[in-house]
């Protein structure tokens, strides 16, 4: 049985084969690890095969083009995108967020953005605010969740260009009511822009029923792909200005116009074939075993969550146990700073977690943990119940030592 085989129950789960025996990796929300063997093999095979897709008519170039096309088709089908030409390979989620926000918004436009966004979204928006884009922050509740009625009351009669909201929080793990928010956006003639970084791979995603006009994610988190690749979806009627041009397209020296054809218009330069192949292999793993992997992740998250709630002075961020979330469980404690807990877990138990503000300081401000930060566990199907139990024991020990 491999690490990512489905349907394991607690206590009946082999250690991931590629994990060093002593490491307990619980930082999958930053980047998933270990990658499935299928992903490693696909990256390796693509590197060995070579070929520059869309450039040249020899067999290697054609095979590379075929690989990119087949990967796009697979990933589009996984994400419920009926025409793969509306799905673009990007250098990452942050790059895609920058492309959409800078390419879609102009001075005088009005944007509503949730209070819990990642810096990938808030920083491009704050740059745009300096150039005359009007930004309103949508408040959230204690779980970090947006409420559609509150947003509706806030919008009132204001003309709205776009609403920007994540699908799942990288701080509290909460799932946002994105499709209801999209309905509201469309009632107001606005576009719905969605950061799917922490949702893709953890929950089933159908981009066409979700109602997103633009959606982006990383390839290296729960989609199990390598770092250096992300995805962007744009609805067929939503054209935004490209950030990068050139390096692609046919034509002679007299044809210096911009490439307008999808998908190449948003994919300037030589495609990262090995990364695309790896991402496609990660998605294939999810297509084959995703249901059971998600069930295992939910079981782990619940075990960790309820265990943390049993430790005195620990406050778990986000919704209570039983409410669906992505397998991110973060906590804070008045007794000891998050970075201290993370350092102890790392040095004494070899447990990898992430402390601090998680590149989302506004999200921490929104849920009241901006001063002390939080310790975040990012779980994945490759983790075991035993690892969760060791982590709980470690947290309980660090907290007990802080009290004494
Ligand atoms: N949005 C969210 C919600 C995230 O958690 C992250 C990654 N931490 C990003 C965007 C940015 O992803 P990347 O670093 O892969 O560009």
Short mmCIF file of C-alpha atoms and ligand atoms in Angstrom, two decimals:
data_model
loop_
_atom_site.label_atom_id
_atom_site.label_comp_id
_atom_site.label_asym_id
_atom_site.label_seq_id
_atom_site.Cartn_x
_atom_site.Cartn_y
_atom_site.Cartn_z
CA UNK A 1 0.00 0.00 0.00
CA UNK A 2 1.46 3.42 -0.86
CA UNK A 3 1.07 6.64 1.08
CA UNK A 4 -1.72 7.88 -1.11
CA UNK A 5 -3.68 4.67 -1.41
CA UNK A 6 -7.25 5.28 -0.52
CA UNK A 7 -9.44 4.20 2.30
CA UNK A 8 -6.96 3.64 5.07
CA UNK A 9 -8.37 3.54 8.55
CA UNK A 10 -6.60 4.70 11.67
CA UNK A 11 -3.96 2.30 12.87
CA UNK A 12 -3.86 0.42 9.56
CA UNK A 13 -1.73 2.76 7.53
CA UNK A 14 1.81 2.25 6.35
CA UNK A 15 4.25 5.16 6.63
CA UNK A 16 4.71 7.07 3.34
CA UNK A 17 7.52 5.36 1.48
CA UNK A 18 9.40 8.50 0.52
CA UNK A 19 9.13 10.19 3.93
CA UNK A 20 12.32 10.04 6.01
CA UNK A 21 11.35 7.86 8.95
CA UNK A 22 11.68 10.57 11.53
CA UNK A 23 9.87 13.41 9.74
CA UNK A 24 6.20 14.06 10.35
CA UNK A 25 5.24 16.42 7.58
CA UNK A 26 2.13 18.41 8.49
CA UNK A 27 2.73 21.47 6.30
CA UNK A 28 0.80 20.32 3.24
CA UNK A 29 -1.13 23.60 3.08
CA UNK A 30 2.16 25.27 2.14
CA UNK A 31 3.10 22.55 -0.33
CA UNK A 32 2.13 18.89 -0.42
CA UNK A 33 4.77 16.27 0.29
CA UNK A 34 5.65 13.57 -0.52
CA UNK A 35 4.48 13.72 -4.10
CA UNK A 36 2.86 10.53 -5.41
CA UNK A 37 5.19 8.18 -7.29
CA UNK A 38 3.09 8.83 -10.40
CA UNK A 39 3.99 12.53 -10.26
CA UNK A 40 7.70 11.87 -9.85
CA UNK A 41 7.58 9.41 -12.76
CA UNK A 42 5.68 11.82 -15.03
CA UNK A 43 8.12 14.70 -14.40
CA UNK A 44 11.06 12.39 -15.00
CA UNK A 45 9.55 10.96 -18.20
CA UNK A 46 8.78 14.42 -19.61
CA UNK A 47 12.30 15.65 -18.89
CA UNK A 48 13.76 12.60 -20.60
CA UNK A 49 11.40 12.90 -23.57
CA UNK A 50 12.25 16.57 -24.26
CA UNK A 51 10.65 18.54 -27.07
CA UNK A 52 9.32 22.11 -27.21
CA UNK A 53 5.54 22.10 -27.62
CA UNK A 54 4.08 24.21 -30.42
CA UNK A 55 7.52 24.83 -31.83
CA UNK A 56 8.67 22.59 -34.65
CA UNK A 57 7.20 19.64 -36.49
CA UNK A 58 9.64 16.90 -35.52
CA UNK A 59 8.45 13.97 -33.46
CA UNK A 60 9.76 15.21 -30.12
CA UNK A 61 8.09 18.61 -30.48
CA UNK A 62 4.83 16.98 -31.57
CA UNK A 63 4.89 14.53 -28.67
CA UNK A 64 5.43 17.42 -26.23
CA UNK A 65 2.45 19.28 -27.76
CA UNK A 66 0.32 16.18 -27.41
CA UNK A 67 1.30 15.83 -23.76
CA UNK A 68 0.35 19.44 -23.01
CA UNK A 69 -2.99 19.10 -24.82
CA UNK A 70 -3.85 15.82 -23.07
CA UNK A 71 -2.86 17.29 -19.68
CA UNK A 72 -5.02 20.37 -20.26
CA UNK A 73 -7.94 18.14 -21.22
CA UNK A 74 -7.55 15.94 -18.15
CA UNK A 75 -7.30 18.88 -15.74
CA UNK A 76 -10.18 20.75 -17.43
CA UNK A 77 -12.39 17.69 -17.10
CA UNK A 78 -11.38 17.30 -13.42
CA UNK A 79 -12.35 20.93 -12.75
CA UNK A 80 -15.62 20.85 -14.73
CA UNK A 81 -14.36 23.09 -17.53
CA UNK A 82 -16.09 22.02 -20.74
CA UNK A 83 -13.72 23.79 -23.14
CA UNK A 84 -10.07 23.21 -22.14
CA UNK A 85 -9.05 26.35 -24.06
CA UNK A 86 -10.40 28.35 -21.12
CA UNK A 87 -7.90 26.78 -18.71
CA UNK A 88 -4.37 28.20 -18.69
CA UNK A 89 -1.11 26.94 -17.27
CA UNK A 90 0.53 29.63 -15.16
CA UNK A 91 3.81 29.87 -13.25
CA UNK A 92 1.80 29.76 -10.02
CA UNK A 93 -1.29 30.86 -8.16
CA UNK A 94 0.21 34.23 -7.24
CA UNK A 95 1.14 34.90 -10.86
CA UNK A 96 -2.37 34.03 -11.99
CA UNK A 97 -3.91 36.27 -9.30
CA UNK A 98 -1.72 39.15 -10.47
CA UNK A 99 -2.67 38.52 -14.08
CA UNK A 100 -6.40 38.58 -13.38
CA UNK A 101 -6.47 41.51 -10.99
CA UNK A 102 -4.08 43.76 -12.91
CA UNK A 103 -5.55 42.69 -16.24
CA UNK A 104 -9.20 43.16 -15.28
CA UNK A 105 -9.33 46.24 -13.08
CA UNK A 106 -8.84 49.87 -14.03
CA UNK A 107 -8.97 53.19 -12.16
CA UNK A 108 -12.51 53.97 -11.04
CA UNK A 109 -13.56 50.31 -10.82
CA UNK A 110 -15.06 49.12 -7.54
CA UNK A 111 -14.08 45.81 -5.98
CA UNK A 112 -15.40 44.00 -2.91
CA UNK A 113 -12.83 41.65 -1.39
CA UNK A 114 -13.13 39.35 1.60
CA UNK A 115 -11.22 40.28 4.75
CA UNK A 116 -9.44 36.91 4.81
CA UNK A 117 -7.56 36.87 1.51
CA UNK A 118 -3.98 35.76 1.04
CA UNK A 119 -1.29 38.33 0.17
CA UNK A 120 -1.36 36.94 -3.38
CA UNK A 121 -4.63 38.82 -3.71
CA UNK A 122 -4.36 41.64 -1.19
CA UNK A 123 -1.01 42.94 -2.44
CA UNK A 124 -1.96 43.26 -6.11
CA UNK A 125 -5.20 44.88 -4.96
CA UNK A 126 -3.45 47.38 -2.73
CA UNK A 127 -1.19 48.31 -5.64
CA UNK A 128 -4.30 48.82 -7.77
CA UNK A 129 -5.90 50.91 -5.01
CA UNK A 130 -2.99 53.35 -5.37
CA UNK A 131 -3.91 53.63 -9.03
CA UNK A 132 -7.54 54.50 -8.38
CA UNK A 133 -9.33 51.17 -8.02
CA UNK A 134 -11.81 51.48 -5.16
CA UNK A 135 -11.59 48.56 -2.74
CA UNK A 136 -14.16 47.61 -0.09
CA UNK A 137 -13.42 44.91 2.46
CA UNK A 138 -16.12 42.32 3.13
CA UNK A 139 -16.25 41.52 6.86
CA UNK A 140 -16.22 37.91 8.06
CA UNK A 141 -17.47 36.08 11.14
CA UNK A 142 -15.38 34.40 13.84
CA UNK A 143 -14.70 31.44 11.57
CA UNK A 144 -13.38 33.76 8.86
CA UNK A 145 -16.50 33.18 6.77
CA UNK A 146 -18.22 35.67 4.46
CA UNK A 147 -22.01 35.98 4.82
CA UNK A 148 -23.89 36.70 1.63
CA UNK A 149 -26.63 38.75 3.31
CA UNK A 150 -24.04 40.98 4.99
CA UNK A 151 -22.31 41.44 1.65
CA UNK A 152 -25.60 42.20 -0.07
CA UNK A 153 -26.43 44.88 2.50
CA UNK A 154 -22.98 46.36 2.02
CA UNK A 155 -23.16 46.50 -1.75
CA UNK A 156 -26.51 48.31 -1.73
CA UNK A 157 -26.73 50.31 -4.89
CA UNK A 158 -23.00 50.74 -5.47
CA UNK A 159 -21.90 49.78 -8.98
CA UNK A 160 -19.58 46.80 -8.57
CA UNK A 161 -16.90 45.68 -11.01
CA UNK A 162 -15.84 42.49 -9.24
CA UNK A 163 -16.13 40.49 -6.03
CA UNK A 164 -12.99 38.66 -4.96
CA UNK A 165 -13.15 35.76 -2.52
CA UNK A 166 -11.19 32.64 -1.73
CA UNK A 167 -12.86 29.23 -1.81
CA UNK A 168 -11.19 28.04 1.38
CA UNK A 169 -9.10 29.87 3.97
CA UNK A 170 -5.44 29.00 4.39
CA UNK A 171 -5.74 30.23 7.99
CA UNK A 172 -9.01 28.86 9.38
CA UNK A 173 -9.80 26.13 6.83
CA UNK A 174 -13.32 27.54 6.44
CA UNK A 175 -15.16 26.99 3.15
CA UNK A 176 -16.69 30.14 1.70
CA UNK A 177 -20.15 30.20 0.10
CA UNK A 178 -18.58 31.08 -3.23
CA UNK A 179 -21.38 30.06 -5.54
CA UNK A 180 -23.92 32.17 -3.59
CA UNK A 181 -21.49 35.08 -3.68
CA UNK A 182 -21.11 34.54 -7.44
CA UNK A 183 -24.90 34.70 -7.87
CA UNK A 184 -24.91 38.00 -5.99
CA UNK A 185 -22.03 39.31 -8.10
CA UNK A 186 -23.85 38.45 -11.30
CA UNK A 187 -27.12 40.05 -10.06
CA UNK A 188 -25.08 43.25 -9.70
CA UNK A 189 -23.43 42.88 -13.11
CA UNK A 190 -20.08 42.18 -11.44
CA UNK A 191 -17.47 39.53 -12.11
CA UNK A 192 -16.65 36.80 -9.58
CA UNK A 193 -12.92 36.26 -9.01
CA UNK A 194 -11.99 33.24 -6.89
CA UNK A 195 -8.76 32.10 -5.24
CA UNK A 196 -9.01 28.31 -5.22
CA UNK A 197 -5.51 27.65 -3.83
CA UNK A 198 -6.63 25.79 -0.70
CA UNK A 199 -9.70 24.17 -2.20
CA UNK A 200 -8.44 22.49 -5.37
CA UNK A 201 -7.83 18.83 -4.65
CA UNK A 202 -9.40 18.96 -1.18
CA UNK A 203 -13.00 19.44 -2.32
CA UNK A 204 -14.68 18.57 -5.62
CA UNK A 205 -14.57 21.65 -7.85
CA UNK A 206 -16.79 22.33 -10.86
CA UNK A 207 -15.83 25.75 -12.15
CA UNK A 208 -18.82 26.16 -14.41
CA UNK A 209 -21.41 25.45 -11.72
CA UNK A 210 -19.39 27.45 -9.18
CA UNK A 211 -20.09 30.58 -11.18
CA UNK A 212 -16.53 31.91 -11.18
CA UNK A 213 -15.58 34.27 -13.99
CA UNK A 214 -11.94 33.90 -12.99
CA UNK A 215 -10.45 31.20 -10.76
CA UNK A 216 -6.84 30.39 -9.97
CA UNK A 217 -4.91 27.90 -7.87
CA UNK A 218 -1.47 26.45 -7.18
CA UNK A 219 -0.48 23.12 -8.69
CA UNK A 220 1.79 22.10 -5.83
CA UNK A 221 -0.66 21.92 -2.95
CA UNK A 222 -3.54 19.41 -2.86
CA UNK A 223 -3.37 18.88 -6.63
CA UNK A 224 -0.12 17.07 -5.78
CA UNK A 225 1.91 18.54 -8.64
CA UNK A 226 5.38 20.12 -8.61
CA UNK A 227 6.16 23.68 -7.58
CA UNK A 228 6.38 26.23 -10.38
CA UNK A 229 2.99 25.64 -11.94
CA UNK A 230 -0.49 26.97 -11.28
CA UNK A 231 -3.81 27.15 -13.07
CA UNK A 232 -6.04 29.94 -14.27
CA UNK A 233 -9.59 29.58 -15.54
CA UNK A 234 -11.34 32.42 -17.33
CA UNK A 235 -15.00 32.21 -18.37
CA UNK A 236 -15.34 32.25 -22.17
CA UNK A 237 -16.71 35.81 -22.13
CA UNK A 238 -14.15 37.18 -19.67
CA UNK A 239 -11.06 38.57 -21.38
CA UNK A 240 -8.45 40.26 -19.24
CA UNK A 241 -5.27 41.94 -20.39
CA UNK A 242 -2.22 39.65 -20.40
CA UNK A 243 0.67 40.43 -18.05
CA UNK A 244 3.30 38.93 -20.34
CA UNK A 245 3.27 38.86 -24.12
CA UNK A 246 5.46 37.39 -26.83
CA UNK A 247 7.44 34.20 -27.10
CA UNK A 248 4.61 32.43 -28.84
CA UNK A 249 2.39 32.55 -31.90
CA UNK A 250 3.11 32.09 -35.58
CA UNK A 251 3.42 34.75 -38.26
CA UNK A 252 6.32 36.60 -39.81
CA UNK A 253 8.17 39.78 -38.86
CA UNK A 254 5.30 41.92 -40.10
CA UNK A 255 2.84 40.32 -37.71
CA UNK A 256 3.68 42.03 -34.45
CA UNK A 257 0.13 42.15 -33.15
CA UNK A 258 -0.73 40.49 -29.87
CA UNK A 259 -1.71 36.84 -29.67
CA UNK A 260 -5.48 36.70 -29.01
CA UNK A 261 -6.20 33.03 -29.27
CA UNK A 262 -6.96 30.97 -26.14
CA UNK A 263 -5.08 29.30 -24.52
CA UNK A 264 -1.84 30.62 -25.99
CA UNK A 265 -2.69 34.29 -25.34
CA UNK A 266 -2.18 33.72 -21.58
CA UNK A 267 0.77 31.35 -21.91
CA UNK A 268 3.64 33.36 -23.36
CA UNK A 269 6.91 31.49 -23.79
CA UNK A 270 7.84 27.82 -23.84
CA UNK A 271 5.45 25.70 -21.79
CA UNK A 272 6.93 24.01 -18.67
CA UNK A 273 6.21 20.52 -20.00
CA UNK A 274 7.66 18.50 -17.09
CA UNK A 275 5.64 20.56 -14.58
CA UNK A 276 2.48 20.21 -16.65
CA UNK A 277 3.03 16.45 -16.89
CA UNK A 278 3.56 16.24 -13.13
CA UNK A 279 0.44 18.26 -12.39
CA UNK A 280 -1.59 16.12 -14.76
CA UNK A 281 -0.32 12.99 -13.01
CA UNK A 282 -1.32 14.48 -9.63
CA UNK A 283 -4.80 15.14 -10.97
CA UNK A 284 -4.95 11.57 -12.33
CA UNK A 285 -4.23 10.30 -8.80
CA UNK A 286 -7.12 12.41 -7.50
CA UNK A 287 -9.41 11.18 -10.26
CA UNK A 288 -8.62 7.59 -9.32
CA UNK A 289 -8.56 7.82 -5.53
CA UNK A 290 -9.77 11.30 -4.60
CA UNK A 291 -12.98 10.30 -2.79
CA UNK A 292 -11.20 7.97 -0.40
CA UNK A 293 -8.30 10.43 0.02
CA UNK A 294 -10.72 13.20 0.98
CA UNK A 295 -12.50 10.92 3.45
CA UNK A 296 -9.15 10.11 5.08
CA UNK A 297 -8.22 13.82 5.21
CA UNK A 298 -11.55 14.62 6.89
CA UNK A 299 -10.99 11.86 9.43
CA UNK A 300 -7.51 13.17 10.23
CA UNK A 301 -8.71 16.77 10.50
CA UNK A 302 -11.49 15.79 12.89
CA UNK A 303 -9.12 13.73 15.03
CA UNK A 304 -6.63 16.59 15.24
CA UNK A 305 -9.31 19.21 15.83
CA UNK A 306 -11.06 17.35 18.65
CA UNK A 307 -7.71 16.43 20.17
CA UNK A 308 -6.55 20.05 20.19
CA UNK A 309 -9.80 21.17 21.79
CA UNK A 310 -9.01 18.83 24.68
CA UNK A 311 -5.73 20.66 25.47
CA UNK A 312 -6.17 23.47 28.04
CA UNK A 313 -5.68 27.04 26.74
CA UNK A 314 -5.75 26.00 23.07
CA UNK A 315 -8.12 27.88 20.75
CA UNK A 316 -8.71 26.28 17.38
CA UNK A 317 -9.43 28.73 14.57
CA UNK A 318 -12.38 28.34 12.23
CA UNK A 319 -15.56 26.31 12.46
CA UNK A 320 -16.17 23.70 15.18
CA UNK A 321 -15.75 19.96 14.55
CA UNK A 322 -18.47 18.60 12.29
CA UNK A 323 -18.63 21.64 10.00
CA UNK A 324 -17.04 20.84 6.60
CA UNK A 325 -13.63 22.43 6.12
CA UNK A 326 -10.45 21.76 4.21
CA UNK A 327 -7.93 19.76 6.28
CA UNK A 328 -6.28 22.85 7.74
CA UNK A 329 -6.42 23.07 11.52
CA UNK A 330 -4.72 26.06 13.14
CA UNK A 331 -4.61 27.00 16.80
CA UNK A 332 -3.34 29.70 19.10
CA UNK A 333 -2.67 29.69 22.81
CA UNK A 334 -2.42 32.59 25.23
CA UNK A 335 0.32 30.66 27.05
CA UNK A 336 2.89 30.35 24.30
CA UNK A 337 3.56 32.02 20.96
CA UNK A 338 2.90 30.04 17.80
CA UNK A 339 6.46 30.36 16.49
CA UNK A 340 7.78 28.93 19.75
CA UNK A 341 5.41 25.94 19.51
CA UNK A 342 6.43 25.31 15.89
CA UNK A 343 10.12 25.50 16.80
CA UNK A 344 9.63 23.00 19.63
CA UNK A 345 7.63 20.62 17.44
CA UNK A 346 10.37 20.79 14.83
CA UNK A 347 13.40 20.41 17.07
CA UNK A 348 12.05 17.81 19.52
CA UNK A 349 9.59 15.76 17.49
CA UNK A 350 10.69 16.52 13.91
CA UNK A 351 7.18 17.69 13.10
CA UNK A 352 6.90 20.22 10.25
CA UNK A 353 4.14 22.82 10.73
CA UNK A 354 3.86 26.48 9.90
CA UNK A 355 3.48 29.24 12.47
CA UNK A 356 2.98 32.97 12.14
CA UNK A 357 0.61 34.83 9.86
CA UNK A 358 0.68 32.45 6.86
CA UNK A 359 1.06 35.23 4.25
CA UNK A 360 -2.42 36.33 5.22
CA UNK A 361 -2.05 39.00 7.94
CA UNK A 362 -5.47 40.46 7.16
CA UNK A 363 -7.06 37.05 7.74
CA UNK A 364 -5.39 36.87 11.15
CA UNK A 365 -6.56 40.40 11.91
CA UNK A 366 -10.08 39.40 10.93
CA UNK A 367 -10.13 36.46 13.35
CA UNK A 368 -8.14 38.23 16.10
CA UNK A 369 -4.81 36.36 15.97
CA UNK A 370 -2.72 39.12 14.39
CA UNK A 371 -0.46 39.58 17.44
CA UNK A 372 0.43 36.01 18.39
CA UNK A 373 -0.18 34.31 15.03
CA UNK A 374 -1.20 30.66 14.96
CA UNK A 375 0.27 27.20 14.49
CA UNK A 376 -1.13 25.67 11.32
CA UNK A 377 -1.38 21.97 10.57
CA UNK A 378 -1.94 21.29 6.88
CA UNK A 379 -3.02 17.67 6.57
CA UNK A 380 -3.02 15.44 3.51
CA UNK A 381 -4.09 11.94 2.56
CA UNK A 382 -0.47 10.85 2.98
CA UNK A 383 -0.64 11.52 6.73
CA UNK A 384 -1.59 8.91 9.28
CA UNK A 385 -3.65 8.87 12.47
CA UNK A 386 -0.49 7.93 14.31
CA UNK A 387 1.22 11.11 13.08
CA UNK A 388 -1.75 13.16 14.26
CA UNK A 389 -1.59 11.51 17.67
CA UNK A 390 2.13 12.25 17.99
CA UNK A 391 1.46 15.88 17.05
CA UNK A 392 -1.28 16.13 19.69
CA UNK A 393 1.01 14.67 22.32
CA UNK A 394 3.74 17.13 21.32
CA UNK A 395 1.41 20.16 21.49
CA UNK A 396 0.07 19.02 24.89
CA UNK A 397 3.64 18.69 26.19
CA UNK A 398 4.74 22.14 24.96
CA UNK A 399 1.65 23.78 26.43
CA UNK A 400 2.02 21.94 29.74
CA UNK A 401 5.64 23.06 29.96
CA UNK A 402 4.60 26.65 29.28
CA UNK A 403 2.12 26.57 32.19
CA UNK A 404 4.60 25.16 34.70
N1 LIG B 1 -3.88 31.85 -2.00
C1 LIG B 1 -3.94 31.07 -0.91
C2 LIG B 1 -5.23 30.98 -0.15
C3 LIG B 1 -2.82 30.34 -0.51
O1 LIG B 1 -2.87 29.58 0.58
C4 LIG B 1 -1.62 30.45 -1.27
C5 LIG B 1 -0.36 29.67 -0.87
N2 LIG B 1 0.00 29.77 0.42
C6 LIG B 1 -1.62 31.28 -2.39
C7 LIG B 1 -2.76 31.96 -2.74
C8 LIG B 1 -0.36 31.47 -3.23
O2 LIG B 1 0.03 30.30 -3.83
P1 LIG B 1 1.46 30.20 -4.56
O3 LIG B 1 2.47 30.51 -3.49
O4 LIG B 1 1.51 28.78 -5.00
O5 LIG B 1 1.50 31.18 -5.66
#
